[in-house]
PDB file of C-alpha atoms in Angstrom:
ATOM      1  CA  UNK P1074    -173.782 -90.487 -26.810  1.00 45.00           C
ATOM      2  CA  UNK P1075    -172.985 -87.315 -24.655  1.00 51.00           C
ATOM      3  CA  UNK P1076    -172.273 -87.572 -20.975  1.00 54.00           C
ATOM      4  CA  UNK P1077    -175.043 -85.235 -20.032  1.00 58.00           C
ATOM      5  CA  UNK P1078    -177.925 -87.013 -21.863  1.00 54.00           C
ATOM      6  CA  UNK P1079    -179.034 -88.525 -18.233  1.00 58.00           C
ATOM      7  CA  UNK P1080    -179.230 -84.760 -17.226  1.00 75.00           C
ATOM      8  CA  UNK P1081    -181.933 -83.894 -20.244  1.00 85.00           C
ATOM      9  CA  UNK P1082    -185.303 -84.551 -18.518  1.00 87.00           C
ATOM     10  CA  UNK P1083    -188.410 -82.553 -18.042  1.00 86.00           C
ATOM     11  CA  UNK P1084    -187.600 -81.429 -14.602  1.00 87.00           C
ATOM     12  CA  UNK P1085    -184.661 -79.661 -15.469  1.00 86.00           C
ATOM     13  CA  UNK P1086    -184.653 -75.885 -15.334  1.00 87.00           C
ATOM     14  CA  UNK P1087    -184.001 -73.671 -18.672  1.00 85.00           C
ATOM     15  CA  UNK P1088    -180.715 -71.819 -16.973  1.00 84.00           C
ATOM     16  CA  UNK P1089    -179.289 -75.606 -16.504  1.00 84.00           C
ATOM     17  CA  UNK P1090    -180.234 -76.776 -19.980  1.00 85.00           C
ATOM     18  CA  UNK P1091    -178.338 -73.783 -21.385  1.00 83.00           C
ATOM     19  CA  UNK P1092    -175.256 -74.791 -19.456  1.00 81.00           C
ATOM     20  CA  UNK P1093    -174.919 -77.926 -20.842  1.00 83.00           C
ATOM     21  CA  UNK P1094    -174.056 -79.363 -24.640  1.00 83.00           C
ATOM     22  CA  UNK P1095    -176.246 -81.850 -25.741  1.00 86.00           C
ATOM     23  CA  UNK P1096    -176.117 -83.806 -29.089  1.00 86.00           C
ATOM     24  CA  UNK P1097    -178.709 -83.051 -31.714  1.00 87.00           C
ATOM     25  CA  UNK P1098    -180.049 -86.705 -31.545  1.00 88.00           C
ATOM     26  CA  UNK P1099    -180.338 -86.537 -27.735  1.00 89.00           C
ATOM     27  CA  UNK P1100    -182.537 -83.314 -28.155  1.00 91.00           C
ATOM     28  CA  UNK P1101    -184.800 -85.242 -30.771  1.00 90.00           C
ATOM     29  CA  UNK P1102    -185.211 -87.999 -28.376  1.00 90.00           C
ATOM     30  CA  UNK P1103    -186.320 -85.408 -25.500  1.00 91.00           C
ATOM     31  CA  UNK P1104    -188.881 -83.961 -27.929  1.00 91.00           C
ATOM     32  CA  UNK P1105    -190.109 -87.735 -28.964  1.00 90.00           C
ATOM     33  CA  UNK P1106    -190.564 -88.703 -25.385  1.00 90.00           C
ATOM     34  CA  UNK P1107    -192.589 -85.506 -24.438  1.00 89.00           C
ATOM     35  CA  UNK P1108    -194.668 -85.571 -27.743  1.00 89.00           C
ATOM     36  CA  UNK P1109    -192.768 -82.390 -29.298  1.00 89.00           C
ATOM     37  CA  UNK P1110    -192.070 -82.011 -33.069  1.00 89.00           C
ATOM     38  CA  UNK P1111    -188.565 -83.629 -33.927  1.00 87.00           C
ATOM     39  CA  UNK P1112    -187.946 -81.801 -37.079  1.00 86.00           C
ATOM     40  CA  UNK P1113    -185.791 -78.771 -37.781  1.00 83.00           C
ATOM     41  CA  UNK P1114    -182.399 -77.786 -36.950  1.00 84.00           C
ATOM     42  CA  UNK P1115    -180.585 -78.298 -33.518  1.00 84.00           C
ATOM     43  CA  UNK P1116    -181.184 -74.615 -32.733  1.00 83.00           C
ATOM     44  CA  UNK P1117    -184.570 -74.842 -33.530  1.00 85.00           C
ATOM     45  CA  UNK P1118    -184.697 -78.109 -31.157  1.00 89.00           C
ATOM     46  CA  UNK P1119    -183.260 -76.033 -28.623  1.00 88.00           C
ATOM     47  CA  UNK P1120    -185.695 -73.410 -28.657  1.00 88.00           C
ATOM     48  CA  UNK P1121    -188.451 -75.664 -28.678  1.00 90.00           C
ATOM     49  CA  UNK P1122    -187.343 -77.660 -25.520  1.00 90.00           C
ATOM     50  CA  UNK P1123    -186.529 -74.211 -23.654  1.00 89.00           C
ATOM     51  CA  UNK P1124    -190.162 -73.238 -24.300  1.00 90.00           C
ATOM     52  CA  UNK P1125    -191.562 -76.614 -23.150  1.00 90.00           C
ATOM     53  CA  UNK P1126    -189.208 -76.256 -19.803  1.00 90.00           C
ATOM     54  CA  UNK P1127    -190.505 -73.024 -19.276  1.00 87.00           C
ATOM     55  CA  UNK P1128    -194.136 -73.504 -19.922  1.00 88.00           C
ATOM     56  CA  UNK P1129    -194.883 -77.127 -20.489  1.00 86.00           C
ATOM     57  CA  UNK P1130    -196.537 -76.363 -23.874  1.00 86.00           C
ATOM     58  CA  UNK P1131    -195.465 -76.871 -27.216  1.00 83.00           C
ATOM     59  CA  UNK P1132    -194.034 -73.946 -29.115  1.00 77.00           C
ATOM     60  CA  UNK P1133    -195.194 -75.397 -32.625  1.00 69.00           C
ATOM     61  CA  UNK P1134    -198.550 -75.039 -31.470  1.00 64.00           C
ATOM     62  CA  UNK P1135    -198.887 -71.197 -30.820  1.00 53.00           C
ATOM     63  CA  UNK P1136    -196.206 -70.393 -33.808  1.00 50.00           C
ATOM     64  CA  UNK P1137    -198.246 -72.553 -36.167  1.00 43.00           C
ATOM     65  CA  UNK P1138    -201.407 -70.664 -35.480  1.00 38.00           C
ATOM     66  CA  UNK P1139    -199.554 -67.531 -35.689  1.00 46.00           C
ATOM     67  CA  UNK P1140    -197.493 -68.534 -39.023  1.00 48.00           C
ATOM     68  CA  UNK P1141    -200.983 -69.886 -40.901  1.00 38.00           C
ATOM     69  CA  UNK P1142    -202.597 -66.311 -39.821  1.00 41.00           C
ATOM     70  CA  UNK P1143    -199.394 -64.224 -41.239  1.00 45.00           C
ATOM     71  CA  UNK P1144    -198.843 -66.224 -44.948  1.00 42.00           C
ATOM     72  CA  UNK P1145    -198.870 -63.644 -47.372  1.00 35.00           C
ATOM     73  CA  UNK P1146    -199.967 -64.076 -50.906  1.00 38.00           C
ATOM     74  CA  UNK P1147    -196.458 -63.244 -52.086  1.00 41.00           C
ATOM     75  CA  UNK P1148    -195.224 -66.217 -50.372  1.00 43.00           C
ATOM     76  CA  UNK P1149    -197.835 -68.477 -51.975  1.00 38.00           C
ATOM     77  CA  UNK P1150    -197.302 -67.283 -55.366  1.00 38.00           C
ATOM     78  CA  UNK P1151    -193.386 -67.874 -55.101  1.00 41.00           C
ATOM     79  CA  UNK P1152    -193.973 -71.420 -53.780  1.00 43.00           C
ATOM     80  CA  UNK P1153    -196.300 -72.425 -56.765  1.00 47.00           C
ATOM     81  CA  UNK P1154    -195.121 -70.469 -59.544  1.00 65.00           C
ATOM     82  CA  UNK P1155    -192.325 -71.080 -61.806  1.00 83.00           C
ATOM     83  CA  UNK P1156    -189.030 -69.192 -61.082  1.00 86.00           C
ATOM     84  CA  UNK P1157    -187.457 -66.252 -62.797  1.00 88.00           C
ATOM     85  CA  UNK P1158    -184.736 -64.069 -62.644  1.00 88.00           C
ATOM     86  CA  UNK P1159    -187.298 -61.268 -61.505  1.00 88.00           C
ATOM     87  CA  UNK P1160    -189.090 -63.773 -58.975  1.00 88.00           C
ATOM     88  CA  UNK P1161    -189.105 -62.404 -55.416  1.00 89.00           C
ATOM     89  CA  UNK P1162    -187.247 -64.803 -53.213  1.00 89.00           C
ATOM     90  CA  UNK P1163    -190.351 -64.313 -50.338  1.00 85.00           C
ATOM     91  CA  UNK P1164    -190.260 -64.966 -46.273  1.00 81.00           C
ATOM     92  CA  UNK P1165    -189.200 -68.410 -45.164  1.00 77.00           C
ATOM     93  CA  UNK P1166    -186.918 -69.272 -48.149  1.00 82.00           C
ATOM     94  CA  UNK P1167    -186.602 -73.229 -48.394  1.00 81.00           C
ATOM     95  CA  UNK P1168    -183.719 -74.621 -50.264  1.00 81.00           C
ATOM     96  CA  UNK P1169    -185.825 -76.895 -52.164  1.00 81.00           C
ATOM     97  CA  UNK P1170    -185.167 -79.201 -55.204  1.00 82.00           C
ATOM     98  CA  UNK P1171    -186.686 -76.569 -57.503  1.00 85.00           C
ATOM     99  CA  UNK P1172    -184.690 -73.774 -56.443  1.00 87.00           C
ATOM    100  CA  UNK P1173    -181.680 -75.918 -56.684  1.00 86.00           C
ATOM    101  CA  UNK P1174    -182.673 -76.646 -60.349  1.00 88.00           C
ATOM    102  CA  UNK P1175    -183.131 -73.271 -60.969  1.00 90.00           C
ATOM    103  CA  UNK P1176    -179.591 -72.194 -59.666  1.00 90.00           C
ATOM    104  CA  UNK P1177    -177.958 -75.105 -61.336  1.00 90.00           C
ATOM    105  CA  UNK P1178    -179.256 -73.897 -64.648  1.00 89.00           C
ATOM    106  CA  UNK P1179    -178.227 -70.077 -64.174  1.00 89.00           C
ATOM    107  CA  UNK P1180    -174.500 -70.662 -62.358  1.00 87.00           C
ATOM    108  CA  UNK P1181    -173.858 -74.200 -63.552  1.00 87.00           C
ATOM    109  CA  UNK P1182    -173.607 -77.643 -62.197  1.00 82.00           C
ATOM    110  CA  UNK P1183    -171.294 -76.540 -59.098  1.00 84.00           C
ATOM    111  CA  UNK P1184    -173.713 -74.486 -57.456  1.00 88.00           C
ATOM    112  CA  UNK P1185    -174.158 -75.510 -54.023  1.00 85.00           C
ATOM    113  CA  UNK P1186    -175.906 -74.109 -51.035  1.00 85.00           C
ATOM    114  CA  UNK P1187    -173.391 -72.640 -48.951  1.00 84.00           C
ATOM    115  CA  UNK P1188    -174.079 -71.732 -45.315  1.00 83.00           C
ATOM    116  CA  UNK P1189    -173.138 -67.916 -46.375  1.00 85.00           C
ATOM    117  CA  UNK P1190    -175.546 -68.108 -49.217  1.00 87.00           C
ATOM    118  CA  UNK P1191    -178.431 -69.614 -47.443  1.00 87.00           C
ATOM    119  CA  UNK P1192    -177.945 -67.091 -44.626  1.00 87.00           C
ATOM    120  CA  UNK P1193    -178.211 -64.232 -47.332  1.00 88.00           C
ATOM    121  CA  UNK P1194    -181.539 -65.689 -49.137  1.00 89.00           C
ATOM    122  CA  UNK P1195    -183.097 -65.962 -45.645  1.00 86.00           C
ATOM    123  CA  UNK P1196    -182.116 -62.038 -44.756  1.00 86.00           C
ATOM    124  CA  UNK P1197    -183.055 -60.848 -48.345  1.00 87.00           C
ATOM    125  CA  UNK P1198    -186.948 -61.804 -48.782  1.00 86.00           C
ATOM    126  CA  UNK P1199    -187.592 -58.647 -50.870  1.00 87.00           C
ATOM    127  CA  UNK P1200    -184.824 -59.433 -53.247  1.00 90.00           C
ATOM    128  CA  UNK P1201    -185.040 -61.172 -56.890  1.00 91.00           C
ATOM    129  CA  UNK P1202    -183.340 -64.210 -57.847  1.00 92.00           C
ATOM    130  CA  UNK P1203    -181.292 -62.387 -60.132  1.00 91.00           C
ATOM    131  CA  UNK P1204    -180.185 -60.487 -56.888  1.00 92.00           C
ATOM    132  CA  UNK P1205    -179.495 -63.738 -55.372  1.00 91.00           C
ATOM    133  CA  UNK P1206    -177.366 -65.082 -58.070  1.00 90.00           C
ATOM    134  CA  UNK P1207    -175.130 -61.861 -58.047  1.00 91.00           C
ATOM    135  CA  UNK P1208    -174.875 -62.228 -54.297  1.00 89.00           C
ATOM    136  CA  UNK P1209    -173.780 -65.897 -54.627  1.00 89.00           C
ATOM    137  CA  UNK P1210    -170.766 -64.812 -56.928  1.00 87.00           C
ATOM    138  CA  UNK P1211    -169.841 -62.166 -54.216  1.00 87.00           C
ATOM    139  CA  UNK P1212    -169.769 -64.410 -51.740  1.00 85.00           C
ATOM    140  CA  UNK P1213    -168.046 -67.191 -53.495  1.00 81.00           C
ATOM    141  CA  UNK P1214    -164.978 -64.615 -54.192  1.00 78.00           C
ATOM    142  CA  UNK P1215    -165.250 -63.367 -50.419  1.00 73.00           C
ATOM    143  CA  UNK P1216    -161.978 -64.261 -48.589  1.00 64.00           C
ATOM    144  CA  UNK P1217    -163.854 -64.117 -45.386  1.00 60.00           C
ATOM    145  CA  UNK P1218    -163.915 -66.964 -43.335  1.00 59.00           C
ATOM    146  CA  UNK P1219    -167.626 -68.289 -42.506  1.00 57.00           C
ATOM    147  CA  UNK P1220    -168.390 -67.715 -38.951  1.00 60.00           C
ATOM    148  CA  UNK P1221    -169.584 -70.933 -37.345  1.00 55.00           C
ATOM    149  CA  UNK P1222    -172.788 -70.975 -35.836  1.00 59.00           C
ATOM    150  CA  UNK P1223    -173.751 -71.915 -32.234  1.00 57.00           C
ATOM    151  CA  UNK P1224    -175.340 -75.118 -32.984  1.00 60.00           C
ATOM    152  CA  UNK P1225    -171.969 -76.195 -34.661  1.00 75.00           C
ATOM    153  CA  UNK P1226    -169.985 -75.545 -31.527  1.00 83.00           C
ATOM    154  CA  UNK P1227    -168.169 -78.966 -32.410  1.00 83.00           C
ATOM    155  CA  UNK P1228    -166.834 -77.515 -35.690  1.00 83.00           C
ATOM    156  CA  UNK P1229    -165.783 -74.226 -34.117  1.00 85.00           C
ATOM    157  CA  UNK P1230    -163.912 -76.063 -31.464  1.00 89.00           C
ATOM    158  CA  UNK P1231    -162.112 -78.188 -33.656  1.00 87.00           C
ATOM    159  CA  UNK P1232    -161.156 -75.388 -35.889  1.00 87.00           C
ATOM    160  CA  UNK P1233    -159.889 -73.438 -32.752  1.00 89.00           C
ATOM    161  CA  UNK P1234    -158.035 -76.400 -31.418  1.00 91.00           C
ATOM    162  CA  UNK P1235    -155.723 -76.820 -34.277  1.00 89.00           C
ATOM    163  CA  UNK P1236    -155.426 -73.411 -34.707  1.00 90.00           C
ATOM    164  CA  UNK P1237    -153.400 -73.453 -31.327  1.00 90.00           C
ATOM    165  CA  UNK P1238    -151.904 -76.867 -31.641  1.00 90.00           C
ATOM    166  CA  UNK P1239    -150.983 -77.759 -35.361  1.00 85.00           C
ATOM    167  CA  UNK P1240    -148.903 -80.426 -34.049  1.00 89.00           C
ATOM    168  CA  UNK P1241    -152.010 -82.613 -32.278  1.00 88.00           C
ATOM    169  CA  UNK P1242    -154.006 -85.331 -34.057  1.00 90.00           C
ATOM    170  CA  UNK P1243    -157.806 -85.107 -34.487  1.00 89.00           C
ATOM    171  CA  UNK P1244    -157.952 -87.800 -31.989  1.00 91.00           C
ATOM    172  CA  UNK P1245    -156.703 -85.296 -29.440  1.00 92.00           C
ATOM    173  CA  UNK P1246    -158.941 -82.609 -30.497  1.00 90.00           C
ATOM    174  CA  UNK P1247    -161.977 -85.017 -29.984  1.00 90.00           C
ATOM    175  CA  UNK P1248    -161.048 -86.300 -26.697  1.00 92.00           C
ATOM    176  CA  UNK P1249    -160.639 -82.779 -25.754  1.00 92.00           C
ATOM    177  CA  UNK P1250    -163.951 -81.676 -27.063  1.00 90.00           C
ATOM    178  CA  UNK P1251    -165.475 -84.563 -25.364  1.00 89.00           C
ATOM    179  CA  UNK P1252    -163.926 -83.521 -21.917  1.00 89.00           C
ATOM    180  CA  UNK P1253    -165.198 -80.016 -22.760  1.00 87.00           C
ATOM    181  CA  UNK P1254    -168.776 -80.689 -23.211  1.00 85.00           C
ATOM    182  CA  UNK P1255    -169.412 -82.604 -20.154  1.00 85.00           C
ATOM    183  CA  UNK P1256    -168.411 -79.704 -18.014  1.00 84.00           C
ATOM    184  CA  UNK P1257    -170.754 -76.445 -17.162  1.00 80.00           C
ATOM    185  CA  UNK P1258    -170.612 -73.227 -18.786  1.00 80.00           C
ATOM    186  CA  UNK P1259    -169.188 -72.282 -22.474  1.00 83.00           C
ATOM    187  CA  UNK P1260    -167.681 -75.164 -25.117  1.00 83.00           C
ATOM    188  CA  UNK P1261    -165.023 -72.890 -26.249  1.00 88.00           C
ATOM    189  CA  UNK P1262    -161.505 -74.003 -26.919  1.00 91.00           C
ATOM    190  CA  UNK P1263    -159.177 -73.290 -23.979  1.00 92.00           C
ATOM    191  CA  UNK P1264    -155.336 -74.055 -23.620  1.00 90.00           C
ATOM    192  CA  UNK P1265    -156.324 -75.834 -20.170  1.00 91.00           C
ATOM    193  CA  UNK P1266    -158.065 -78.184 -22.233  1.00 92.00           C
ATOM    194  CA  UNK P1267    -155.235 -80.207 -23.053  1.00 92.00           C
ATOM    195  CA  UNK P1268    -154.936 -81.160 -19.526  1.00 90.00           C
ATOM    196  CA  UNK P1269    -157.096 -84.128 -20.154  1.00 90.00           C
ATOM    197  CA  UNK P1270    -154.201 -85.343 -22.677  1.00 89.00           C
ATOM    198  CA  UNK P1271    -151.680 -85.932 -19.916  1.00 81.00           C
TER     199      UNK P1271
END
């Protein structure tokens, strides 16, 4: 458990909430206690909690009403019809089993929904599955390192730690990370974090 778990309560100010690092499990536990939805990514949970701390209302109530009203026929069609190379990806693309099967059939058993490809699918709702397959191969051949999203701060920290300290162990890196996340402010690796190892 994070040493910040006791700090997460409904009286917390939004500005304070943003200054600390909380584990996904802690965010889910808070949502459970306050009657909020516990599904979704870590960043969705954070967004939900920020809205709740600010308004004392559930973000999902207002969103679900809007989302329901905004659903297009195109999305319904792509959700229910058989997928072909010329099918449109549609808004709010979800990496379901039907999509995995389609891509495996077209690309091969080695297919995986990697982060870069998932992002591409979400930001290109007007493209076809044929375009998606072409993009998949381009992304596979790209040498560029994947940017790690905010909710994966631990991964970024560990990557940066070893870039600077290839003589240290994972145990050292985790010790520094646990120290860092207990502090106010950012959770980016700094050379001074090594002081905790002395």
